[in-house]
CSV table of C-alpha atoms and ligand atoms in Angstrom, one decimal:
chain,number,residue,atom,x,y,z
A,27,MET,CA,-49.7,-57.3,-214.3
A,28,SER,CA,-46.4,-56.3,-215.8
A,29,LEU,CA,-43.6,-58.8,-216.3
A,30,PHE,CA,-41.6,-57.2,-213.4
A,31,GLU,CA,-44.6,-57.6,-211.1
A,32,ARG,CA,-44.9,-61.2,-212.0
A,33,PHE,CA,-41.2,-61.8,-211.4
A,34,PHE,CA,-41.4,-60.3,-207.9
A,35,LYS,CA,-44.5,-62.3,-207.1
A,36,VAL,CA,-42.6,-65.5,-207.7
A,37,PHE,CA,-39.2,-64.7,-206.3
A,38,SER,CA,-39.8,-62.0,-203.7
A,39,ASN,CA,-41.8,-61.9,-200.4
A,40,GLU,CA,-44.3,-59.5,-199.1
A,41,VAL,CA,-43.5,-59.1,-195.4
A,42,GLY,CA,-45.3,-57.4,-192.5
A,43,ILE,CA,-43.1,-56.4,-189.5
A,44,ASP,CA,-44.4,-55.3,-186.1
A,45,LEU,CA,-41.2,-53.8,-184.8
A,46,GLY,CA,-42.2,-53.4,-181.1
A,47,THR,CA,-40.3,-52.2,-178.2
A,48,ALA,CA,-40.8,-55.5,-176.5
A,49,ASN,CA,-41.5,-58.0,-179.3
A,50,THR,CA,-40.9,-58.2,-183.0
A,51,LEU,CA,-43.2,-60.2,-185.2
A,52,VAL,CA,-42.9,-61.0,-188.8
A,53,TYR,CA,-45.7,-62.0,-191.2
A,54,ILE,CA,-45.0,-63.4,-194.6
A,55,LYS,CA,-47.8,-63.3,-197.1
A,56,GLY,CA,-48.9,-66.8,-197.8
A,57,TYR,CA,-47.3,-68.1,-194.6
A,58,GLY,CA,-48.8,-66.0,-191.7
A,59,ILE,CA,-46.7,-65.1,-188.6
A,60,VAL,CA,-43.4,-66.9,-188.9
A,61,ILE,CA,-41.3,-65.0,-186.4
A,62,ASN,CA,-42.2,-63.9,-182.9
A,63,GLU,CA,-39.2,-62.9,-180.8
A,64,PRO,CA,-38.3,-60.4,-178.2
A,65,SER,CA,-36.7,-57.2,-179.6
A,66,VAL,CA,-33.3,-57.9,-178.2
A,67,VAL,CA,-29.9,-58.0,-179.9
A,68,ALA,CA,-26.7,-59.2,-178.4
A,69,VAL,CA,-23.7,-57.2,-179.7
A,70,ASN,CA,-20.0,-57.9,-179.3
A,71,GLN,CA,-18.7,-54.4,-178.3
A,72,LYS,CA,-15.2,-55.2,-179.3
A,73,THR,CA,-16.0,-56.1,-182.9
A,74,GLY,CA,-19.4,-54.4,-183.3
A,75,GLN,CA,-20.8,-57.8,-184.5
A,76,VAL,CA,-24.2,-59.1,-183.7
A,77,VAL,CA,-23.9,-62.3,-181.7
A,78,ALA,CA,-27.6,-63.2,-181.3
A,79,VAL,CA,-31.0,-61.9,-181.9
A,80,GLY,CA,-34.3,-62.4,-180.2
A,81,ARG,CA,-34.8,-65.2,-177.7
A,82,ASP,CA,-31.2,-66.3,-177.9
A,83,ALA,CA,-30.1,-62.8,-177.2
A,84,ARG,CA,-32.5,-62.4,-174.3
A,85,GLN,CA,-31.2,-65.7,-172.8
A,86,MET,CA,-27.8,-64.1,-172.7
A,87,LEU,CA,-29.0,-61.1,-170.7
A,88,GLY,CA,-27.0,-60.9,-167.5
A,89,ARG,CA,-25.0,-64.0,-168.4
A,90,THR,CA,-22.4,-62.7,-170.8
A,91,PRO,CA,-18.8,-61.6,-170.6
A,92,ALA,CA,-18.5,-57.9,-170.2
A,93,HIS,CA,-17.8,-57.1,-173.8
A,94,ILE,CA,-21.1,-58.7,-175.0
A,95,VAL,CA,-24.1,-56.5,-174.3
A,96,ALA,CA,-27.7,-57.1,-174.9
A,97,VAL,CA,-29.4,-54.1,-176.5
A,98,ARG,CA,-33.1,-53.3,-177.1
A,99,PRO,CA,-32.8,-51.3,-180.3
A,100,LEU,CA,-36.2,-49.7,-179.9
A,101,VAL,CA,-37.0,-47.3,-177.1
A,102,ASP,CA,-40.6,-46.0,-176.7
A,103,GLY,CA,-41.5,-47.5,-180.0
A,104,VAL,CA,-38.9,-45.7,-182.1
A,105,ILE,CA,-35.5,-46.7,-183.3
A,106,SER,CA,-32.9,-45.6,-180.7
A,107,ASN,CA,-30.0,-47.6,-182.1
A,108,PHE,CA,-30.0,-47.4,-185.9
A,109,GLU,CA,-27.2,-49.9,-186.6
A,110,VAL,CA,-28.5,-52.5,-184.2
A,111,THR,CA,-32.0,-52.2,-185.7
A,112,GLU,CA,-30.6,-52.6,-189.1
A,113,GLU,CA,-28.7,-55.7,-188.0
A,114,MET,CA,-31.9,-57.1,-186.5
A,115,LEU,CA,-33.8,-56.5,-189.7
A,116,ILE,CA,-31.0,-58.2,-191.7
A,117,TYR,CA,-31.3,-61.2,-189.4
A,118,LEU,CA,-35.1,-61.2,-189.7
A,119,LEU,CA,-35.1,-60.8,-193.5
A,120,ASN,CA,-32.6,-63.6,-193.9
A,121,LYS,CA,-34.8,-65.9,-191.9
A,122,VAL,CA,-37.7,-64.9,-194.1
A,123,ALA,CA,-35.8,-65.7,-197.2
A,124,LYS,CA,-34.8,-69.1,-195.8
A,125,ILE,CA,-38.4,-70.0,-194.8
A,126,SER,CA,-39.9,-69.1,-198.2
A,127,LYS,CA,-36.9,-69.8,-200.4
A,128,ARG,CA,-37.4,-66.4,-202.1
A,129,PHE,CA,-34.2,-64.5,-202.2
A,130,ILE,CA,-35.1,-61.2,-204.0
A,131,GLY,CA,-35.4,-58.2,-201.7
A,132,PRO,CA,-38.9,-58.3,-200.2
A,133,ARG,CA,-41.6,-55.6,-200.1
A,134,VAL,CA,-41.9,-54.7,-196.4
A,135,LEU,CA,-44.6,-53.1,-194.4
A,136,VAL,CA,-43.5,-51.9,-191.0
A,137,GLY,CA,-45.8,-50.8,-188.2
A,138,VAL,CA,-44.7,-47.5,-186.6
A,139,PRO,CA,-46.2,-45.6,-183.6
A,140,SER,CA,-48.8,-42.9,-184.4
A,141,GLY,CA,-47.4,-39.4,-184.2
A,142,ILE,CA,-43.9,-40.5,-185.1
A,143,THR,CA,-41.7,-37.7,-186.5
A,144,ASN,CA,-40.6,-37.7,-190.1
A,145,VAL,CA,-37.0,-38.2,-189.1
A,146,GLU,CA,-38.1,-41.3,-187.1
A,147,ARG,CA,-40.1,-42.6,-190.0
A,148,ARG,CA,-37.2,-42.0,-192.3
A,149,ALA,CA,-35.0,-44.1,-190.0
A,150,VAL,CA,-37.4,-47.0,-190.4
A,151,TYR,CA,-37.3,-46.8,-194.3
A,152,ASP,CA,-33.5,-46.5,-194.2
A,153,ALA,CA,-33.0,-49.4,-191.8
A,154,ALA,CA,-35.3,-51.7,-193.8
A,155,ARG,CA,-33.7,-50.7,-197.1
A,156,GLY,CA,-30.3,-51.2,-195.6
A,157,ALA,CA,-31.4,-54.7,-194.6
A,158,GLY,CA,-32.2,-55.6,-198.1
A,159,ALA,CA,-35.9,-54.6,-198.6
A,160,ARG,CA,-36.7,-53.6,-202.1
A,161,GLU,CA,-39.7,-51.5,-201.2
A,162,VAL,CA,-40.7,-50.2,-197.8
A,163,PHE,CA,-44.0,-49.0,-196.5
A,164,THR,CA,-45.1,-47.9,-193.0
A,165,ILE,CA,-48.4,-48.2,-191.3
A,166,GLU,CA,-49.4,-46.5,-188.1
A,167,GLU,CA,-49.6,-49.2,-185.4
A,168,PRO,CA,-53.1,-48.4,-184.1
A,169,MET,CA,-54.4,-48.6,-187.6
A,170,ALA,CA,-52.7,-51.9,-188.1
A,171,ALA,CA,-54.1,-53.1,-184.8
A,172,ALA,CA,-57.6,-52.0,-185.8
A,173,ILE,CA,-57.3,-53.8,-189.1
A,174,GLY,CA,-55.9,-56.9,-187.3
A,175,MET,CA,-59.0,-56.8,-185.0
A,176,ARG,CA,-61.2,-56.5,-188.2
A,177,LEU,CA,-62.7,-53.1,-187.2
A,178,PRO,CA,-64.5,-51.3,-190.0
A,179,ILE,CA,-61.8,-48.7,-190.4
A,180,GLU,CA,-62.9,-47.5,-193.8
A,181,ASP,CA,-66.5,-46.9,-192.8
A,182,PRO,CA,-67.8,-43.5,-191.6
A,183,VAL,CA,-68.0,-44.9,-188.0
A,184,GLY,CA,-65.5,-44.2,-185.3
A,185,SER,CA,-63.5,-46.9,-183.5
A,186,MET,CA,-61.3,-46.4,-180.5
A,187,VAL,CA,-58.1,-48.5,-180.1
A,188,ILE,CA,-55.9,-48.7,-177.0
A,189,ASP,CA,-52.6,-50.6,-177.7
A,190,ILE,CA,-50.6,-51.2,-174.5
A,191,GLY,CA,-47.2,-52.4,-175.6
A,192,GLY,CA,-43.8,-52.6,-173.8
A,193,GLY,CA,-42.6,-49.0,-174.1
A,194,THR,CA,-45.7,-47.0,-175.1
A,195,THR,CA,-49.5,-47.0,-175.1
A,196,ASP,CA,-51.0,-45.9,-178.3
A,197,ILE,CA,-54.5,-44.5,-178.1
A,198,ALA,CA,-56.3,-43.7,-181.3
A,199,VAL,CA,-59.7,-42.9,-182.7
A,200,ILE,CA,-60.1,-44.0,-186.3
A,201,SER,CA,-62.7,-43.2,-188.8
A,202,MET,CA,-62.9,-43.5,-192.6
A,203,GLY,CA,-59.4,-44.8,-193.0
A,204,GLY,CA,-57.7,-42.1,-191.0
A,205,ILE,CA,-56.6,-41.4,-187.5
A,206,VAL,CA,-58.9,-38.7,-186.1
A,207,LYS,CA,-57.3,-38.4,-182.7
A,208,ALA,CA,-54.2,-40.0,-181.3
A,209,LYS,CA,-52.2,-40.0,-178.1
A,210,ASN,CA,-48.9,-41.8,-177.6
A,211,LEU,CA,-48.1,-42.2,-173.9
A,212,LYS,CA,-44.8,-43.4,-172.6
A,213,VAL,CA,-46.4,-45.6,-170.0
A,214,ALA,CA,-46.9,-49.3,-170.8
A,215,GLY,CA,-45.6,-52.8,-169.9
A,216,ASP,CA,-42.1,-51.8,-169.0
A,217,HIS,CA,-43.3,-49.1,-166.6
A,218,LEU,CA,-45.6,-51.6,-164.9
A,219,ASN,CA,-42.5,-53.8,-164.3
A,220,GLU,CA,-40.6,-50.8,-162.9
A,221,ALA,CA,-43.6,-49.9,-160.7
A,222,ILE,CA,-43.5,-53.5,-159.3
A,223,ILE,CA,-39.7,-53.2,-158.7
A,224,ASN,CA,-40.2,-49.9,-156.8
A,225,TYR,CA,-43.1,-51.2,-154.8
A,226,ILE,CA,-41.2,-54.3,-153.6
A,227,ARG,CA,-38.1,-52.3,-152.8
A,228,ASN,CA,-40.1,-49.8,-150.7
A,229,GLU,CA,-42.5,-52.3,-149.0
A,230,PHE,CA,-40.3,-55.3,-148.6
A,231,LYS,CA,-36.8,-53.9,-148.8
A,232,ILE,CA,-36.0,-56.4,-151.5
A,233,LEU,CA,-34.4,-55.6,-154.9
A,234,ILE,CA,-35.8,-57.7,-157.7
A,235,GLY,CA,-34.8,-57.9,-161.3
A,236,GLU,CA,-36.8,-56.8,-164.3
A,237,LYS,CA,-37.5,-60.4,-165.4
A,238,SER,CA,-38.9,-61.3,-162.0
A,239,ALA,CA,-41.1,-58.2,-162.0
A,240,GLU,CA,-42.5,-59.1,-165.4
A,241,SER,CA,-43.1,-62.7,-164.3
A,242,VAL,CA,-45.0,-61.7,-161.3
A,243,LYS,CA,-47.0,-59.1,-163.3
A,244,ILE,CA,-48.0,-61.8,-165.8
A,245,ALA,CA,-48.8,-64.4,-163.1
A,246,ILE,CA,-50.9,-62.3,-160.7
A,247,GLY,CA,-51.0,-58.7,-162.0
A,248,SER,CA,-54.5,-57.2,-162.2
A,249,ALA,CA,-56.1,-53.8,-162.6
A,250,ALA,CA,-59.2,-54.5,-160.6
A,251,LYS,CA,-60.0,-56.9,-157.8
A,252,LEU,CA,-59.8,-60.6,-158.8
A,253,ASP,CA,-62.6,-63.1,-158.0
A,254,ALA,CA,-60.1,-65.3,-156.1
A,255,PRO,CA,-57.0,-64.0,-154.4
A,256,ALA,CA,-53.7,-65.0,-155.8
A,257,GLU,CA,-50.1,-65.0,-154.6
A,258,SER,CA,-46.7,-65.6,-156.0
A,259,PRO,CA,-43.2,-66.1,-154.4
A,260,ILE,CA,-40.6,-63.6,-155.5
A,261,ARG,CA,-36.9,-63.7,-155.0
A,262,GLY,CA,-34.4,-60.9,-154.8
A,263,ARG,CA,-31.6,-59.3,-152.8
A,264,ASP,CA,-32.5,-58.2,-149.3
A,265,LEU,CA,-31.4,-54.6,-149.2
A,266,ILE,CA,-30.4,-54.7,-145.5
A,267,SER,CA,-28.5,-58.0,-145.3
A,268,GLY,CA,-27.4,-58.0,-149.0
A,269,LEU,CA,-28.3,-61.7,-149.2
A,270,PRO,CA,-31.0,-63.5,-151.3
A,271,ARG,CA,-34.5,-63.5,-149.8
A,272,GLU,CA,-37.8,-64.8,-150.9
A,273,VAL,CA,-41.2,-63.3,-150.0
A,274,VAL,CA,-44.7,-64.1,-151.0
A,275,ILE,CA,-46.5,-61.3,-152.9
A,276,THR,CA,-50.3,-61.1,-153.2
A,277,ASP,CA,-52.4,-59.9,-156.1
A,278,SER,CA,-53.4,-56.9,-154.0
A,279,ASP,CA,-49.8,-55.9,-153.5
A,280,ILE,CA,-49.3,-55.9,-157.3
A,281,ARG,CA,-52.6,-54.1,-157.8
A,282,GLU,CA,-51.4,-51.4,-155.5
A,283,ALA,CA,-48.0,-51.2,-157.3
A,284,LEU,CA,-49.7,-51.0,-160.7
A,285,ALA,CA,-52.4,-48.5,-159.7
A,286,GLU,CA,-50.5,-45.3,-160.7
A,287,PRO,CA,-49.3,-46.2,-164.1
A,288,ILE,CA,-52.6,-47.8,-165.0
A,289,HIS,CA,-54.3,-44.7,-163.8
A,290,LEU,CA,-52.2,-42.7,-166.2
A,291,ILE,CA,-53.3,-44.9,-169.1
A,292,VAL,CA,-57.0,-44.5,-168.1
A,293,GLU,CA,-56.6,-40.7,-167.8
A,294,SER,CA,-55.1,-40.5,-171.3
A,295,ALA,CA,-57.9,-42.5,-172.8
A,296,LYS,CA,-60.3,-40.0,-171.1
A,297,GLU,CA,-58.4,-37.1,-172.6
A,298,VAL,CA,-58.7,-38.5,-176.1
A,299,LEU,CA,-62.4,-39.1,-175.6
A,300,GLU,CA,-62.9,-35.5,-174.4
A,301,THR,CA,-61.5,-34.1,-177.6
A,302,THR,CA,-63.2,-36.6,-179.9
A,303,PRO,CA,-65.9,-35.1,-182.2
A,304,PRO,CA,-69.4,-35.8,-180.8
A,305,GLU,CA,-70.6,-37.9,-183.8
A,306,ILE,CA,-67.7,-40.2,-183.4
A,307,LEU,CA,-68.1,-40.3,-179.7
A,308,SER,CA,-71.6,-41.6,-180.1
A,309,ASP,CA,-70.2,-44.4,-182.3
A,310,ILE,CA,-67.7,-45.3,-179.7
A,311,MET,CA,-70.4,-45.3,-177.0
A,312,TYR,CA,-72.3,-47.8,-179.0
A,313,ARG,CA,-69.4,-49.9,-180.4
A,314,GLY,CA,-67.0,-49.7,-177.5
A,315,VAL,CA,-63.2,-49.5,-177.0
A,316,TYR,CA,-60.8,-52.1,-178.4
A,317,VAL,CA,-57.8,-53.0,-176.3
A,318,ALA,CA,-54.7,-54.7,-177.8
A,319,GLY,CA,-51.0,-55.2,-177.1
A,320,GLY,CA,-49.5,-57.3,-174.4
A,321,GLY,CA,-50.9,-55.0,-171.8
A,322,ALA,CA,-54.5,-56.0,-172.8
A,323,LEU,CA,-53.7,-59.3,-170.9
A,324,ILE,CA,-53.5,-57.6,-167.5
A,325,LYS,CA,-56.3,-59.3,-165.6
A,326,ASN,CA,-59.5,-57.2,-165.1
A,327,LEU,CA,-58.2,-54.3,-167.1
A,328,ASP,CA,-61.4,-54.4,-169.0
A,329,ALA,CA,-63.4,-54.1,-165.8
A,330,LEU,CA,-61.3,-51.1,-164.7
A,331,LEU,CA,-61.6,-49.3,-168.0
A,332,PHE,CA,-65.3,-49.9,-168.0
A,333,GLU,CA,-65.6,-48.5,-164.5
A,334,HIS,CA,-63.8,-45.3,-165.5
A,335,LEU,CA,-64.8,-44.8,-169.1
A,336,ASN,CA,-68.3,-46.1,-168.9
A,337,LEU,CA,-68.0,-47.6,-172.4
A,338,PRO,CA,-68.1,-51.2,-173.6
A,339,ILE,CA,-64.6,-52.6,-173.5
A,340,HIS,CA,-63.4,-55.4,-175.9
A,341,SER,CA,-60.1,-57.1,-175.3
A,342,ALA,CA,-58.5,-58.4,-178.6
A,343,ASP,CA,-58.2,-62.1,-179.1
A,344,ASP,CA,-54.5,-62.9,-179.0
A,345,PRO,CA,-53.6,-59.2,-178.4
A,346,LEU,CA,-49.9,-59.6,-178.9
A,347,THR,CA,-50.3,-60.4,-182.6
A,348,VAL,CA,-52.9,-57.9,-183.7
A,349,VAL,CA,-50.5,-55.5,-185.3
A,350,ALA,CA,-48.7,-58.2,-187.2
A,351,ARG,CA,-52.0,-59.7,-188.3
A,352,GLY,CA,-53.1,-56.3,-189.5
A,353,THR,CA,-50.0,-55.9,-191.6
A,354,GLY,CA,-50.8,-59.3,-193.1
A,355,ILE,CA,-54.4,-58.3,-194.0
A,356,VAL,CA,-53.0,-55.1,-195.7
A,357,LEU,CA,-50.5,-57.1,-197.7
A,358,GLU,CA,-53.2,-59.4,-199.0
A,359,ASP,CA,-54.6,-56.4,-200.9
A,360,ILE,CA,-52.1,-53.6,-200.7
A,361,ASP,CA,-53.8,-51.4,-203.4
A,362,ALA,CA,-57.0,-51.3,-201.4
A,363,TYR,CA,-55.1,-49.9,-198.4
A,364,ARG,CA,-52.9,-47.5,-200.4
A,365,ASP,CA,-54.3,-44.4,-198.6
A,366,ILE,CA,-53.6,-45.9,-195.2
A,367,ILE,CA,-50.0,-46.9,-195.7
A,368,MET,CA,-47.1,-44.6,-196.5
A,369,GLY,CA,-44.3,-45.4,-198.9
A,370,SER,CA,-40.7,-44.0,-198.7
A,371,ASP,CA,-41.4,-42.0,-201.8
A,372,ASP,CA,-44.6,-40.5,-200.6
A,373,GLU,CA,-44.3,-36.9,-199.5
A,374,LEU,CA,-43.9,-37.1,-195.7
A,375,LEU,CA,-47.2,-35.7,-194.5
A,376,PRO,CA,-47.5,-33.4,-191.5
A,377,GLN,CA,-48.2,-35.1,-188.2
A,378,ILE,CA,-51.6,-35.5,-186.6
A,379,LYS,CA,-52.1,-33.2,-183.6
B,405,ADP,P1,-44.5,-54.0,-178.1
B,405,ADP,O1,-45.5,-53.8,-179.2
B,405,ADP,O2,-44.1,-52.7,-177.5
B,405,ADP,O3,-43.4,-54.8,-178.5
B,405,ADP,P2,-46.2,-56.0,-176.9
B,405,ADP,O4,-47.6,-55.6,-177.5
B,405,ADP,O5,-45.5,-57.1,-177.5
B,405,ADP,O6,-45.3,-54.7,-176.9
B,405,ADP,O7,-46.4,-56.2,-175.4
B,405,ADP,C1,-45.3,-56.4,-174.5
B,405,ADP,C2,-45.7,-56.1,-173.1
B,405,ADP,O8,-46.8,-56.9,-172.7
B,405,ADP,C3,-44.6,-56.4,-172.1
B,405,ADP,O9,-44.4,-55.3,-171.3
B,405,ADP,C4,-45.1,-57.7,-171.4
B,405,ADP,O10,-44.7,-57.7,-170.0
B,405,ADP,C5,-46.6,-57.4,-171.5
B,405,ADP,N1,-47.4,-58.7,-171.3
B,405,ADP,C6,-47.3,-59.8,-172.0
B,405,ADP,N2,-48.1,-60.8,-171.6
B,405,ADP,C7,-48.7,-60.2,-170.5
B,405,ADP,C8,-49.7,-60.7,-169.6
B,405,ADP,N3,-50.2,-62.0,-169.6
B,405,ADP,N4,-50.1,-59.9,-168.6
B,405,ADP,C9,-49.6,-58.6,-168.5
B,405,ADP,N5,-48.7,-58.1,-169.3
B,405,ADP,C10,-48.3,-58.9,-170.3
B,406,MG,MG1,-46.8,-53.0,-180.4
């Protein structure tokens, strides 16, 4: 090990970041996951300054004076607002330095959606460098998720991963350290919330907010019939009287609301399977499909997927952290994973079709 390397080992961090549309997680080598916050930044529009990040910023949503706006810097998994993303990374890397008391720019490994364009990938490098990272690598999120779930990604056996996040669902087939087939679908948790809002507006003539929709989804949302019926009160504005009103929603209402977007996810998984080479398909038939991301927590999604795909379905343990945990595993032995990650100096490779 060179003197430089030793120096960085002592004074600099190695950090994995899952920069999700909904949640941002940060892993510090030697510490584990130390930050887990919603990807929300509150910005003062008059000064352009960041007022709060994460939970604090989300808390402000809808409660701020007009010149303070809460922004989600990522849309559909990619950076939509560069400055705000950079500010968020500055905030996160500052926090990392404080936790570990290592103040030299860290080496950072960031998860990115599969099939991201080179321009989008470049934005990730630039934002992380701008935020003080000394070295930046990216890893495709389904790959990080597979590593986080401890799938044998390097072996000549195929694995299928479905990562249902906030903005996108990433479906990928992985074998021998590479992504053989991938599909990135812009239907995920956020769209399920929207589907609930639309359903309640149409069926009950009540307008509910995004947060209420998410709460009811988490409380009683399911993809297939539950063993015991469940219900939940939901409050919103009566569209006819304009006044607040509460109704009780059942699990079957929410199932109906979610049916269409969930169907789209199932159909995409089918499409990926239909174009997967037969040898790998037989591995997947034997080994099954691995589901990760917050969407994996929808009740009975595994039952529905099994019914439609006729394959064993495994839901990840703690599905919201698999990508961050995957980046952590890679950081533990970065040389072993050098072919799987991409550095800012690597030639930007053509995309997978
Ligand atoms: P991203 O990687 O895009 O940030 P995550 O993997 O963090 O997304 O997942 C966030 C999504 O998961 C949100 O849409 C959230 O509503 C959803 N989610 C979280 N917990 C649950 C749950 N228990 N049931 C259903 N959906 C959930
Ligand atoms: Mg994610």
